[in-house]
Amino acid sequence: MSPLPRSFFTRSSLIVAKELLGTLLVRRIGRTLLSGIIVETEAYRQDDPASHSYRGITDRTRVMFGIGGHLYVYFTYGMHHCANVVTGPDGRGEAVLIRAVEPVSGIERMAVNRAKDVKSGRRSELISLTNGPGKLAQAFALTREHSGADLTDGSIFIAEGERIPRKRIVAATRIGISVAQEQPWRFYIDGNEWVSKKSQHH
DNA sequence: AAGGCGATTGCCT
DNA sequence: GGCAATCGCCTTT
């Protein structure tokens, strides 16, 4: 299992958001390997009023303007972190928010990080571990300290996974934004149980 | 210097 | 389904 190369990330966020579906988010913490299949993403771009990069470079958003293949983590609502994959060439402010993953390995550790007991074996507890951007950031213990991390050369990376056919990818509107709400820039694997919010239509 | 609010979650009704 | 939690960021005085 090895990191996807820089060239995967330097494409536009709309492309990378779709291509990330089915790949693995991986984090090594000592001997523990946390990993999960990315099942839901959202694309954000520089010309996009809903994007943190829309108003230009700030201390927080600087990493979004760097070359693709880095991690952008922000803190929101006074208590949650959200993890993004920076995309595009150097100088362009765009990224893909990872909204949900399906846990693969390190599930016990994720449960500890989430302060949840998963030993009951209840399906709902396994799902609630990582079915949202704040939840998966907590499960993978990702914070602002990790913002700027290089995903092509380090302990946090994206690895190749199952190829998802186009027919299984649903495009929907993004969650939790107050502007540019009409853009269908959220993508998820149809039918996957970890998707945070299913689209209205069928 | 101050105020509004957020790429969310979990609890309460 | 509604809403409080909680604080850093950005905009406005």
mmCIF file with all atom_site columns, C-alpha atoms (C1' of nucleotides) in Angstrom:
data_model
loop_
_atom_site.group_PDB
_atom_site.id
_atom_site.type_symbol
_atom_site.label_atom_id
_atom_site.label_alt_id
_atom_site.label_comp_id
_atom_site.label_asym_id
_atom_site.label_entity_id
_atom_site.label_seq_id
_atom_site.pdbx_PDB_ins_code
_atom_site.Cartn_x
_atom_site.Cartn_y
_atom_site.Cartn_z
_atom_site.occupancy
_atom_site.B_iso_or_equiv
_atom_site.pdbx_formal_charge
_atom_site.auth_seq_id
_atom_site.auth_comp_id
_atom_site.auth_asym_id
_atom_site.auth_atom_id
_atom_site.pdbx_PDB_model_num
ATOM 1   C CA    . MET A 1 1   ? 0.000   0.000  0.000   1.00 0.00 ? 1   MET A CA    1
ATOM 2   C CA    . SER A 1 2   ? 1.659   3.197  -1.205  1.00 0.00 ? 2   SER A CA    1
ATOM 3   C CA    . PRO A 1 3   ? 0.680   6.870  -1.569  1.00 0.00 ? 3   PRO A CA    1
ATOM 4   C CA    . LEU A 1 4   ? -0.923  8.044  -4.793  1.00 0.00 ? 4   LEU A CA    1
ATOM 5   C CA    . PRO A 1 5   ? 1.480   10.314 -6.730  1.00 0.00 ? 5   PRO A CA    1
ATOM 6   C CA    . ARG A 1 6   ? 1.432   14.096 -7.007  1.00 0.00 ? 6   ARG A CA    1
ATOM 7   C CA    . SER A 1 7   ? -0.092  13.920 -10.483 1.00 0.00 ? 7   SER A CA    1
ATOM 8   C CA    . PHE A 1 8   ? -3.298  12.463 -9.041  1.00 0.00 ? 8   PHE A CA    1
ATOM 9   C CA    . PHE A 1 9   ? -3.865  15.600 -6.980  1.00 0.00 ? 9   PHE A CA    1
ATOM 10  C CA    . THR A 1 10  ? -2.825  18.381 -9.351  1.00 0.00 ? 10  THR A CA    1
ATOM 11  C CA    . ARG A 1 11  ? -6.007  18.024 -11.413 1.00 0.00 ? 11  ARG A CA    1
ATOM 12  C CA    . SER A 1 12  ? -9.132  20.085 -10.748 1.00 0.00 ? 12  SER A CA    1
ATOM 13  C CA    . SER A 1 13  ? -11.086 19.518 -7.528  1.00 0.00 ? 13  SER A CA    1
ATOM 14  C CA    . LEU A 1 14  ? -14.182 18.413 -9.473  1.00 0.00 ? 14  LEU A CA    1
ATOM 15  C CA    . ILE A 1 15  ? -12.210 15.587 -11.072 1.00 0.00 ? 15  ILE A CA    1
ATOM 16  C CA    . VAL A 1 16  ? -10.289 14.609 -7.957  1.00 0.00 ? 16  VAL A CA    1
ATOM 17  C CA    . ALA A 1 17  ? -13.464 14.617 -5.840  1.00 0.00 ? 17  ALA A CA    1
ATOM 18  C CA    . LYS A 1 18  ? -14.889 11.856 -8.040  1.00 0.00 ? 18  LYS A CA    1
ATOM 19  C CA    . GLU A 1 19  ? -11.604 9.986  -8.421  1.00 0.00 ? 19  GLU A CA    1
ATOM 20  C CA    . LEU A 1 20  ? -11.114 9.892  -4.644  1.00 0.00 ? 20  LEU A CA    1
ATOM 21  C CA    . LEU A 1 21  ? -14.229 7.743  -4.230  1.00 0.00 ? 21  LEU A CA    1
ATOM 22  C CA    . GLY A 1 22  ? -13.106 4.176  -3.597  1.00 0.00 ? 22  GLY A CA    1
ATOM 23  C CA    . THR A 1 23  ? -9.562  5.125  -2.611  1.00 0.00 ? 23  THR A CA    1
ATOM 24  C CA    . LEU A 1 24  ? -8.223  4.653  0.896   1.00 0.00 ? 24  LEU A CA    1
ATOM 25  C CA    . LEU A 1 25  ? -7.528  7.350  3.446   1.00 0.00 ? 25  LEU A CA    1
ATOM 26  C CA    . VAL A 1 26  ? -4.592  5.993  5.441   1.00 0.00 ? 26  VAL A CA    1
ATOM 27  C CA    . ARG A 1 27  ? -2.898  7.164  8.616   1.00 0.00 ? 27  ARG A CA    1
ATOM 28  C CA    . ARG A 1 28  ? -0.108  5.375  10.411  1.00 0.00 ? 28  ARG A CA    1
ATOM 29  C CA    . ILE A 1 29  ? 0.225   6.107  14.103  1.00 0.00 ? 29  ILE A CA    1
ATOM 30  C CA    . GLY A 1 30  ? 3.141   4.073  15.437  1.00 0.00 ? 30  GLY A CA    1
ATOM 31  C CA    . ARG A 1 31  ? 2.233   0.445  14.814  1.00 0.00 ? 31  ARG A CA    1
ATOM 32  C CA    . THR A 1 32  ? -1.415  1.209  14.287  1.00 0.00 ? 32  THR A CA    1
ATOM 33  C CA    . LEU A 1 33  ? -2.703  1.583  10.765  1.00 0.00 ? 33  LEU A CA    1
ATOM 34  C CA    . LEU A 1 34  ? -5.946  3.497  10.384  1.00 0.00 ? 34  LEU A CA    1
ATOM 35  C CA    . SER A 1 35  ? -7.618  3.226  7.004   1.00 0.00 ? 35  SER A CA    1
ATOM 36  C CA    . GLY A 1 36  ? -10.984 3.692  5.390   1.00 0.00 ? 36  GLY A CA    1
ATOM 37  C CA    . ILE A 1 37  ? -12.559 3.767  1.952   1.00 0.00 ? 37  ILE A CA    1
ATOM 38  C CA    . ILE A 1 38  ? -13.515 7.292  0.907   1.00 0.00 ? 38  ILE A CA    1
ATOM 39  C CA    . VAL A 1 39  ? -17.212 7.145  0.039   1.00 0.00 ? 39  VAL A CA    1
ATOM 40  C CA    . GLU A 1 40  ? -18.322 10.805 0.035   1.00 0.00 ? 40  GLU A CA    1
ATOM 41  C CA    . THR A 1 41  ? -16.545 13.993 -1.033  1.00 0.00 ? 41  THR A CA    1
ATOM 42  C CA    . GLU A 1 42  ? -17.234 17.625 -1.854  1.00 0.00 ? 42  GLU A CA    1
ATOM 43  C CA    . ALA A 1 43  ? -15.313 19.817 -4.302  1.00 0.00 ? 43  ALA A CA    1
ATOM 44  C CA    . TYR A 1 44  ? -14.473 23.451 -3.509  1.00 0.00 ? 44  TYR A CA    1
ATOM 45  C CA    . ARG A 1 45  ? -12.861 25.910 -5.920  1.00 0.00 ? 45  ARG A CA    1
ATOM 46  C CA    . GLN A 1 46  ? -11.350 29.370 -5.848  1.00 0.00 ? 46  GLN A CA    1
ATOM 47  C CA    . ASP A 1 47  ? -14.193 30.963 -7.860  1.00 0.00 ? 47  ASP A CA    1
ATOM 48  C CA    . ASP A 1 48  ? -16.707 29.333 -5.516  1.00 0.00 ? 48  ASP A CA    1
ATOM 49  C CA    . PRO A 1 49  ? -18.370 31.589 -2.906  1.00 0.00 ? 49  PRO A CA    1
ATOM 50  C CA    . ALA A 1 50  ? -18.763 28.595 -0.588  1.00 0.00 ? 50  ALA A CA    1
ATOM 51  C CA    . SER A 1 51  ? -15.022 27.925 -0.554  1.00 0.00 ? 51  SER A CA    1
ATOM 52  C CA    . HIS A 1 52  ? -12.657 29.098 2.158   1.00 0.00 ? 52  HIS A CA    1
ATOM 53  C CA    . SER A 1 53  ? -10.308 30.134 -0.656  1.00 0.00 ? 53  SER A CA    1
ATOM 54  C CA    . TYR A 1 54  ? -12.861 32.467 -2.264  1.00 0.00 ? 54  TYR A CA    1
ATOM 55  C CA    . ARG A 1 55  ? -11.638 35.559 -0.403  1.00 0.00 ? 55  ARG A CA    1
ATOM 56  C CA    . GLY A 1 56  ? -7.974  34.921 -0.999  1.00 0.00 ? 56  GLY A CA    1
ATOM 57  C CA    . ILE A 1 57  ? -5.018  33.729 0.991   1.00 0.00 ? 57  ILE A CA    1
ATOM 58  C CA    . THR A 1 58  ? -5.150  33.915 4.789   1.00 0.00 ? 58  THR A CA    1
ATOM 59  C CA    . ASP A 1 59  ? -3.079  32.160 7.427   1.00 0.00 ? 59  ASP A CA    1
ATOM 60  C CA    . ARG A 1 60  ? -5.739  29.456 7.635   1.00 0.00 ? 60  ARG A CA    1
ATOM 61  C CA    . THR A 1 61  ? -6.278  28.905 3.926   1.00 0.00 ? 61  THR A CA    1
ATOM 62  C CA    . ARG A 1 62  ? -2.711  29.274 2.657   1.00 0.00 ? 62  ARG A CA    1
ATOM 63  C CA    . VAL A 1 63  ? -2.313  25.520 2.169   1.00 0.00 ? 63  VAL A CA    1
ATOM 64  C CA    . MET A 1 64  ? -5.306  25.470 -0.192  1.00 0.00 ? 64  MET A CA    1
ATOM 65  C CA    . PHE A 1 65  ? -3.314  27.676 -2.568  1.00 0.00 ? 65  PHE A CA    1
ATOM 66  C CA    . GLY A 1 66  ? -0.299  25.385 -2.632  1.00 0.00 ? 66  GLY A CA    1
ATOM 67  C CA    . ILE A 1 67  ? 0.236   22.506 -5.041  1.00 0.00 ? 67  ILE A CA    1
ATOM 68  C CA    . GLY A 1 68  ? -2.187  19.577 -4.800  1.00 0.00 ? 68  GLY A CA    1
ATOM 69  C CA    . GLY A 1 69  ? -1.437  16.570 -2.645  1.00 0.00 ? 69  GLY A CA    1
ATOM 70  C CA    . HIS A 1 70  ? -1.363  18.243 0.740   1.00 0.00 ? 70  HIS A CA    1
ATOM 71  C CA    . LEU A 1 71  ? -3.792  18.031 3.636   1.00 0.00 ? 71  LEU A CA    1
ATOM 72  C CA    . TYR A 1 72  ? -5.948  21.010 4.618   1.00 0.00 ? 72  TYR A CA    1
ATOM 73  C CA    . VAL A 1 73  ? -7.557  20.683 8.037   1.00 0.00 ? 73  VAL A CA    1
ATOM 74  C CA    . TYR A 1 74  ? -9.734  23.391 9.524   1.00 0.00 ? 74  TYR A CA    1
ATOM 75  C CA    . PHE A 1 75  ? -11.497 23.829 12.854  1.00 0.00 ? 75  PHE A CA    1
ATOM 76  C CA    . THR A 1 76  ? -15.164 24.779 12.867  1.00 0.00 ? 76  THR A CA    1
ATOM 77  C CA    . TYR A 1 77  ? -18.177 25.248 15.156  1.00 0.00 ? 77  TYR A CA    1
ATOM 78  C CA    . GLY A 1 78  ? -15.765 25.584 18.044  1.00 0.00 ? 78  GLY A CA    1
ATOM 79  C CA    . MET A 1 79  ? -15.338 21.825 18.311  1.00 0.00 ? 79  MET A CA    1
ATOM 80  C CA    . HIS A 1 80  ? -14.962 19.974 15.030  1.00 0.00 ? 80  HIS A CA    1
ATOM 81  C CA    . HIS A 1 81  ? -12.177 19.455 12.519  1.00 0.00 ? 81  HIS A CA    1
ATOM 82  C CA    . CYS A 1 82  ? -12.672 18.750 8.817   1.00 0.00 ? 82  CYS A CA    1
ATOM 83  C CA    . ALA A 1 83  ? -10.053 17.147 6.561   1.00 0.00 ? 83  ALA A CA    1
ATOM 84  C CA    . ASN A 1 84  ? -9.542  18.119 2.937   1.00 0.00 ? 84  ASN A CA    1
ATOM 85  C CA    . VAL A 1 85  ? -7.293  17.040 0.106   1.00 0.00 ? 85  VAL A CA    1
ATOM 86  C CA    . VAL A 1 86  ? -5.708  20.037 -1.628  1.00 0.00 ? 86  VAL A CA    1
ATOM 87  C CA    . THR A 1 87  ? -5.984  19.820 -5.414  1.00 0.00 ? 87  THR A CA    1
ATOM 88  C CA    . GLY A 1 88  ? -4.803  21.690 -8.502  1.00 0.00 ? 88  GLY A CA    1
ATOM 89  C CA    . PRO A 1 89  ? -1.529  23.385 -9.433  1.00 0.00 ? 89  PRO A CA    1
ATOM 90  C CA    . ASP A 1 90  ? 0.476   25.691 -7.185  1.00 0.00 ? 90  ASP A CA    1
ATOM 91  C CA    . GLY A 1 91  ? -1.253  29.046 -6.816  1.00 0.00 ? 91  GLY A CA    1
ATOM 92  C CA    . ARG A 1 92  ? -4.842  27.868 -7.184  1.00 0.00 ? 92  ARG A CA    1
ATOM 93  C CA    . GLY A 1 93  ? -7.038  27.707 -4.089  1.00 0.00 ? 93  GLY A CA    1
ATOM 94  C CA    . GLU A 1 94  ? -9.050  24.514 -4.219  1.00 0.00 ? 94  GLU A CA    1
ATOM 95  C CA    . ALA A 1 95  ? -9.595  21.343 -2.255  1.00 0.00 ? 95  ALA A CA    1
ATOM 96  C CA    . VAL A 1 96  ? -11.838 18.338 -1.719  1.00 0.00 ? 96  VAL A CA    1
ATOM 97  C CA    . LEU A 1 97  ? -13.577 17.834 1.619   1.00 0.00 ? 97  LEU A CA    1
ATOM 98  C CA    . ILE A 1 98  ? -13.651 14.207 2.739   1.00 0.00 ? 98  ILE A CA    1
ATOM 99  C CA    . ARG A 1 99  ? -17.155 13.802 4.122   1.00 0.00 ? 99  ARG A CA    1
ATOM 100 C CA    . ALA A 1 100 ? -17.308 10.088 4.907   1.00 0.00 ? 100 ALA A CA    1
ATOM 101 C CA    . VAL A 1 101 ? -15.220 6.934  4.869   1.00 0.00 ? 101 VAL A CA    1
ATOM 102 C CA    . GLU A 1 102 ? -16.017 3.258  5.402   1.00 0.00 ? 102 GLU A CA    1
ATOM 103 C CA    . PRO A 1 103 ? -13.647 1.951  8.102   1.00 0.00 ? 103 PRO A CA    1
ATOM 104 C CA    . VAL A 1 104 ? -11.279 -0.820 6.998   1.00 0.00 ? 104 VAL A CA    1
ATOM 105 C CA    . SER A 1 105 ? -8.511  -1.126 9.586   1.00 0.00 ? 105 SER A CA    1
ATOM 106 C CA    . GLY A 1 106 ? -7.741  0.310  12.992  1.00 0.00 ? 106 GLY A CA    1
ATOM 107 C CA    . ILE A 1 107 ? -11.406 0.317  13.927  1.00 0.00 ? 107 ILE A CA    1
ATOM 108 C CA    . GLU A 1 108 ? -10.727 -0.188 17.636  1.00 0.00 ? 108 GLU A CA    1
ATOM 109 C CA    . ARG A 1 109 ? -8.407  2.803  17.631  1.00 0.00 ? 109 ARG A CA    1
ATOM 110 C CA    . MET A 1 110 ? -10.961 4.895  15.764  1.00 0.00 ? 110 MET A CA    1
ATOM 111 C CA    . ALA A 1 111 ? -13.531 4.019  18.406  1.00 0.00 ? 111 ALA A CA    1
ATOM 112 C CA    . VAL A 1 112 ? -11.141 5.161  21.133  1.00 0.00 ? 112 VAL A CA    1
ATOM 113 C CA    . ASN A 1 113 ? -10.491 8.400  19.272  1.00 0.00 ? 113 ASN A CA    1
ATOM 114 C CA    . ARG A 1 114 ? -14.236 8.909  18.945  1.00 0.00 ? 114 ARG A CA    1
ATOM 115 C CA    . ALA A 1 115 ? -14.759 8.002  22.608  1.00 0.00 ? 115 ALA A CA    1
ATOM 116 C CA    . LYS A 1 116 ? -17.197 5.335  21.529  1.00 0.00 ? 116 LYS A CA    1
ATOM 117 C CA    . ASP A 1 117 ? -17.529 1.698  22.455  1.00 0.00 ? 117 ASP A CA    1
ATOM 118 C CA    . VAL A 1 118 ? -17.714 -0.389 19.313  1.00 0.00 ? 118 VAL A CA    1
ATOM 119 C CA    . LYS A 1 119 ? -17.444 -3.719 21.104  1.00 0.00 ? 119 LYS A CA    1
ATOM 120 C CA    . SER A 1 120 ? -21.190 -4.122 21.213  1.00 0.00 ? 120 SER A CA    1
ATOM 121 C CA    . GLY A 1 121 ? -20.918 -4.944 17.534  1.00 0.00 ? 121 GLY A CA    1
ATOM 122 C CA    . ARG A 1 122 ? -23.927 -2.847 16.690  1.00 0.00 ? 122 ARG A CA    1
ATOM 123 C CA    . ARG A 1 123 ? -23.949 -1.834 13.049  1.00 0.00 ? 123 ARG A CA    1
ATOM 124 C CA    . SER A 1 124 ? -25.128 1.671  13.894  1.00 0.00 ? 124 SER A CA    1
ATOM 125 C CA    . GLU A 1 125 ? -22.051 2.259  16.046  1.00 0.00 ? 125 GLU A CA    1
ATOM 126 C CA    . LEU A 1 126 ? -19.699 1.170  13.286  1.00 0.00 ? 126 LEU A CA    1
ATOM 127 C CA    . ILE A 1 127 ? -21.435 3.528  10.902  1.00 0.00 ? 127 ILE A CA    1
ATOM 128 C CA    . SER A 1 128 ? -21.507 6.501  13.266  1.00 0.00 ? 128 SER A CA    1
ATOM 129 C CA    . LEU A 1 129 ? -17.751 6.166  13.638  1.00 0.00 ? 129 LEU A CA    1
ATOM 130 C CA    . THR A 1 130 ? -16.967 7.878  10.320  1.00 0.00 ? 130 THR A CA    1
ATOM 131 C CA    . ASN A 1 131 ? -20.180 8.915  8.529   1.00 0.00 ? 131 ASN A CA    1
ATOM 132 C CA    . GLY A 1 132 ? -19.493 12.647 8.564   1.00 0.00 ? 132 GLY A CA    1
ATOM 133 C CA    . PRO A 1 133 ? -16.556 15.041 8.094   1.00 0.00 ? 133 PRO A CA    1
ATOM 134 C CA    . GLY A 1 134 ? -16.174 15.911 11.778  1.00 0.00 ? 134 GLY A CA    1
ATOM 135 C CA    . LYS A 1 135 ? -16.552 12.292 12.803  1.00 0.00 ? 135 LYS A CA    1
ATOM 136 C CA    . LEU A 1 136 ? -13.898 10.909 10.481  1.00 0.00 ? 136 LEU A CA    1
ATOM 137 C CA    . ALA A 1 137 ? -11.458 13.678 11.380  1.00 0.00 ? 137 ALA A CA    1
ATOM 138 C CA    . GLN A 1 138 ? -11.882 12.700 15.012  1.00 0.00 ? 138 GLN A CA    1
ATOM 139 C CA    . ALA A 1 139 ? -11.624 8.964  14.243  1.00 0.00 ? 139 ALA A CA    1
ATOM 140 C CA    . PHE A 1 140 ? -8.339  9.562  12.382  1.00 0.00 ? 140 PHE A CA    1
ATOM 141 C CA    . ALA A 1 141 ? -7.221  12.084 15.031  1.00 0.00 ? 141 ALA A CA    1
ATOM 142 C CA    . LEU A 1 142 ? -6.641  14.791 12.437  1.00 0.00 ? 142 LEU A CA    1
ATOM 143 C CA    . THR A 1 143 ? -6.336  18.368 13.698  1.00 0.00 ? 143 THR A CA    1
ATOM 144 C CA    . ARG A 1 144 ? -4.970  21.719 12.527  1.00 0.00 ? 144 ARG A CA    1
ATOM 145 C CA    . GLU A 1 145 ? -1.513  20.422 13.422  1.00 0.00 ? 145 GLU A CA    1
ATOM 146 C CA    . HIS A 1 146 ? -1.772  18.201 10.362  1.00 0.00 ? 146 HIS A CA    1
ATOM 147 C CA    . SER A 1 147 ? -2.837  20.951 7.987   1.00 0.00 ? 147 SER A CA    1
ATOM 148 C CA    . GLY A 1 148 ? -0.165  21.271 5.333   1.00 0.00 ? 148 GLY A CA    1
ATOM 149 C CA    . ALA A 1 149 ? 1.018   17.645 5.615   1.00 0.00 ? 149 ALA A CA    1
ATOM 150 C CA    . ASP A 1 150 ? 2.315   16.206 2.344   1.00 0.00 ? 150 ASP A CA    1
ATOM 151 C CA    . LEU A 1 151 ? 0.086   13.304 1.303   1.00 0.00 ? 151 LEU A CA    1
ATOM 152 C CA    . THR A 1 152 ? 2.637   11.907 -1.132  1.00 0.00 ? 152 THR A CA    1
ATOM 153 C CA    . ASP A 1 153 ? 5.432   11.404 1.370   1.00 0.00 ? 153 ASP A CA    1
ATOM 154 C CA    . GLY A 1 154 ? 4.415   10.760 4.944   1.00 0.00 ? 154 GLY A CA    1
ATOM 155 C CA    . SER A 1 155 ? 2.319   8.926  7.507   1.00 0.00 ? 155 SER A CA    1
ATOM 156 C CA    . ILE A 1 156 ? -0.963  10.331 6.157   1.00 0.00 ? 156 ILE A CA    1
ATOM 157 C CA    . PHE A 1 157 ? -1.763  9.444  2.574   1.00 0.00 ? 157 PHE A CA    1
ATOM 158 C CA    . ILE A 1 158 ? -4.247  8.288  -0.044  1.00 0.00 ? 158 ILE A CA    1
ATOM 159 C CA    . ALA A 1 159 ? -3.826  4.768  -1.436  1.00 0.00 ? 159 ALA A CA    1
ATOM 160 C CA    . GLU A 1 160 ? -5.327  3.099  -4.463  1.00 0.00 ? 160 GLU A CA    1
ATOM 161 C CA    . GLY A 1 161 ? -8.528  1.170  -3.843  1.00 0.00 ? 161 GLY A CA    1
ATOM 162 C CA    . GLU A 1 162 ? -11.456 -0.355 -5.626  1.00 0.00 ? 162 GLU A CA    1
ATOM 163 C CA    . ARG A 1 163 ? -12.367 1.277  -8.925  1.00 0.00 ? 163 ARG A CA    1
ATOM 164 C CA    . ILE A 1 164 ? -15.858 2.792  -8.691  1.00 0.00 ? 164 ILE A CA    1
ATOM 165 C CA    . PRO A 1 165 ? -17.836 2.698  -11.962 1.00 0.00 ? 165 PRO A CA    1
ATOM 166 C CA    . ARG A 1 166 ? -19.328 6.021  -13.013 1.00 0.00 ? 166 ARG A CA    1
ATOM 167 C CA    . LYS A 1 167 ? -22.813 4.574  -12.710 1.00 0.00 ? 167 LYS A CA    1
ATOM 168 C CA    . ARG A 1 168 ? -22.359 4.100  -8.970  1.00 0.00 ? 168 ARG A CA    1
ATOM 169 C CA    . ILE A 1 169 ? -21.330 7.717  -8.367  1.00 0.00 ? 169 ILE A CA    1
ATOM 170 C CA    . VAL A 1 170 ? -24.088 10.122 -7.361  1.00 0.00 ? 170 VAL A CA    1
ATOM 171 C CA    . ALA A 1 171 ? -23.663 13.883 -7.796  1.00 0.00 ? 171 ALA A CA    1
ATOM 172 C CA    . ALA A 1 172 ? -25.626 16.004 -5.332  1.00 0.00 ? 172 ALA A CA    1
ATOM 173 C CA    . THR A 1 173 ? -25.659 19.456 -3.777  1.00 0.00 ? 173 THR A CA    1
ATOM 174 C CA    . ARG A 1 174 ? -23.226 20.202 -0.973  1.00 0.00 ? 174 ARG A CA    1
ATOM 175 C CA    . ILE A 1 175 ? -24.122 20.128 2.716   1.00 0.00 ? 175 ILE A CA    1
ATOM 176 C CA    . GLY A 1 176 ? -24.079 22.921 5.259   1.00 0.00 ? 176 GLY A CA    1
ATOM 177 C CA    . ILE A 1 177 ? -23.308 25.885 3.022   1.00 0.00 ? 177 ILE A CA    1
ATOM 178 C CA    . SER A 1 178 ? -25.311 29.107 2.705   1.00 0.00 ? 178 SER A CA    1
ATOM 179 C CA    . VAL A 1 179 ? -24.106 30.190 -0.746  1.00 0.00 ? 179 VAL A CA    1
ATOM 180 C CA    . ALA A 1 180 ? -23.633 28.383 -4.082  1.00 0.00 ? 180 ALA A CA    1
ATOM 181 C CA    . GLN A 1 181 ? -26.082 25.813 -2.794  1.00 0.00 ? 181 GLN A CA    1
ATOM 182 C CA    . GLU A 1 182 ? -27.170 24.829 -6.285  1.00 0.00 ? 182 GLU A CA    1
ATOM 183 C CA    . GLN A 1 183 ? -23.817 23.429 -7.417  1.00 0.00 ? 183 GLN A CA    1
ATOM 184 C CA    . PRO A 1 184 ? -23.880 19.602 -7.609  1.00 0.00 ? 184 PRO A CA    1
ATOM 185 C CA    . TRP A 1 185 ? -20.345 19.249 -6.298  1.00 0.00 ? 185 TRP A CA    1
ATOM 186 C CA    . ARG A 1 186 ? -20.920 16.575 -3.676  1.00 0.00 ? 186 ARG A CA    1
ATOM 187 C CA    . PHE A 1 187 ? -20.165 13.063 -4.802  1.00 0.00 ? 187 PHE A CA    1
ATOM 188 C CA    . TYR A 1 188 ? -20.837 9.746  -3.130  1.00 0.00 ? 188 TYR A CA    1
ATOM 189 C CA    . ILE A 1 189 ? -20.965 6.015  -3.754  1.00 0.00 ? 189 ILE A CA    1
ATOM 190 C CA    . ASP A 1 190 ? -24.576 5.046  -4.326  1.00 0.00 ? 190 ASP A CA    1
ATOM 191 C CA    . GLY A 1 191 ? -25.925 2.789  -1.594  1.00 0.00 ? 191 GLY A CA    1
ATOM 192 C CA    . ASN A 1 192 ? -22.932 3.015  0.710   1.00 0.00 ? 192 ASN A CA    1
ATOM 193 C CA    . GLU A 1 193 ? -24.032 2.971  4.348   1.00 0.00 ? 193 GLU A CA    1
ATOM 194 C CA    . TRP A 1 194 ? -21.472 5.531  5.519   1.00 0.00 ? 194 TRP A CA    1
ATOM 195 C CA    . VAL A 1 195 ? -22.672 8.339  3.247   1.00 0.00 ? 195 VAL A CA    1
ATOM 196 C CA    . SER A 1 196 ? -23.658 11.155 5.600   1.00 0.00 ? 196 SER A CA    1
ATOM 197 C CA    . LYS A 1 197 ? -26.764 12.276 3.765   1.00 0.00 ? 197 LYS A CA    1
ATOM 198 C CA    . LYS A 1 198 ? -28.528 10.651 0.869   1.00 0.00 ? 198 LYS A CA    1
ATOM 199 C CA    . SER A 1 199 ? -29.795 12.765 -1.976  1.00 0.00 ? 199 SER A CA    1
ATOM 200 C CA    . GLN A 1 200 ? -33.529 13.411 -2.181  1.00 0.00 ? 200 GLN A CA    1
ATOM 201 C CA    . HIS A 1 201 ? -34.210 12.100 -5.661  1.00 0.00 ? 201 HIS A CA    1
ATOM 202 C CA    . HIS A 1 202 ? -33.451 8.584  -6.782  1.00 0.00 ? 202 HIS A CA    1
ATOM 203 C "C1'" . DA  B 2 1   ? -11.847 46.013 19.513  1.00 0.00 ? 1   DA  B "C1'" 1
ATOM 204 C "C1'" . DA  B 2 2   ? -16.120 43.689 18.842  1.00 0.00 ? 2   DA  B "C1'" 1
ATOM 205 C "C1'" . DG  B 2 3   ? -19.566 40.857 16.804  1.00 0.00 ? 3   DG  B "C1'" 1
ATOM 206 C "C1'" . DG  B 2 4   ? -21.495 37.325 13.728  1.00 0.00 ? 4   DG  B "C1'" 1
ATOM 207 C "C1'" . DC  B 2 5   ? -21.304 32.882 12.240  1.00 0.00 ? 5   DC  B "C1'" 1
ATOM 208 C "C1'" . DG  B 2 6   ? -19.549 28.480 10.435  1.00 0.00 ? 6   DG  B "C1'" 1
ATOM 209 C "C1'" . DA  B 2 7   ? -17.832 22.880 4.572   1.00 0.00 ? 7   DA  B "C1'" 1
ATOM 210 C "C1'" . DT  B 2 8   ? -21.077 19.810 12.321  1.00 0.00 ? 8   DT  B "C1'" 1
ATOM 211 C "C1'" . DT  B 2 9   ? -22.597 16.868 15.756  1.00 0.00 ? 9   DT  B "C1'" 1
ATOM 212 C "C1'" . DG  B 2 10  ? -25.382 14.934 19.299  1.00 0.00 ? 10  DG  B "C1'" 1
ATOM 213 C "C1'" . DC  B 2 11  ? -28.954 15.444 22.453  1.00 0.00 ? 11  DC  B "C1'" 1
ATOM 214 C "C1'" . DC  B 2 12  ? -33.691 16.564 23.422  1.00 0.00 ? 12  DC  B "C1'" 1
ATOM 215 C "C1'" . DT  B 2 13  ? -38.615 16.705 22.269  1.00 0.00 ? 13  DT  B "C1'" 1
ATOM 216 C "C1'" . DG  C 3 1   ? -37.069 17.788 13.462  1.00 0.00 ? 1   DG  C "C1'" 1
ATOM 217 C "C1'" . DG  C 3 2   ? -35.180 21.576 16.383  1.00 0.00 ? 2   DG  C "C1'" 1
ATOM 218 C "C1'" . DC  C 3 3   ? -31.432 23.545 18.691  1.00 0.00 ? 3   DC  C "C1'" 1
ATOM 219 C "C1'" . DA  C 3 4   ? -27.376 24.218 21.866  1.00 0.00 ? 4   DA  C "C1'" 1
ATOM 220 C "C1'" . DA  C 3 5   ? -22.453 23.713 22.154  1.00 0.00 ? 5   DA  C "C1'" 1
ATOM 221 C "C1'" . DT  C 3 6   ? -18.135 26.473 21.592  1.00 0.00 ? 6   DT  C "C1'" 1
ATOM 222 C "C1'" . DC  C 3 7   ? -14.225 29.211 19.614  1.00 0.00 ? 7   DC  C "C1'" 1
ATOM 223 C "C1'" . DG  C 3 8   ? -11.421 30.737 15.784  1.00 0.00 ? 8   DG  C "C1'" 1
ATOM 224 C "C1'" . DC  C 3 9   ? -11.744 33.372 11.696  1.00 0.00 ? 9   DC  C "C1'" 1
ATOM 225 C "C1'" . DC  C 3 10  ? -13.006 37.182 9.121   1.00 0.00 ? 10  DC  C "C1'" 1
ATOM 226 C "C1'" . DT  C 3 11  ? -15.470 41.443 8.566   1.00 0.00 ? 11  DT  C "C1'" 1
ATOM 227 C "C1'" . DT  C 3 12  ? -16.809 45.619 10.214  1.00 0.00 ? 12  DT  C "C1'" 1
ATOM 228 C "C1'" . DT  C 3 13  ? -16.378 49.588 13.504  1.00 0.00 ? 13  DT  C "C1'" 1
#
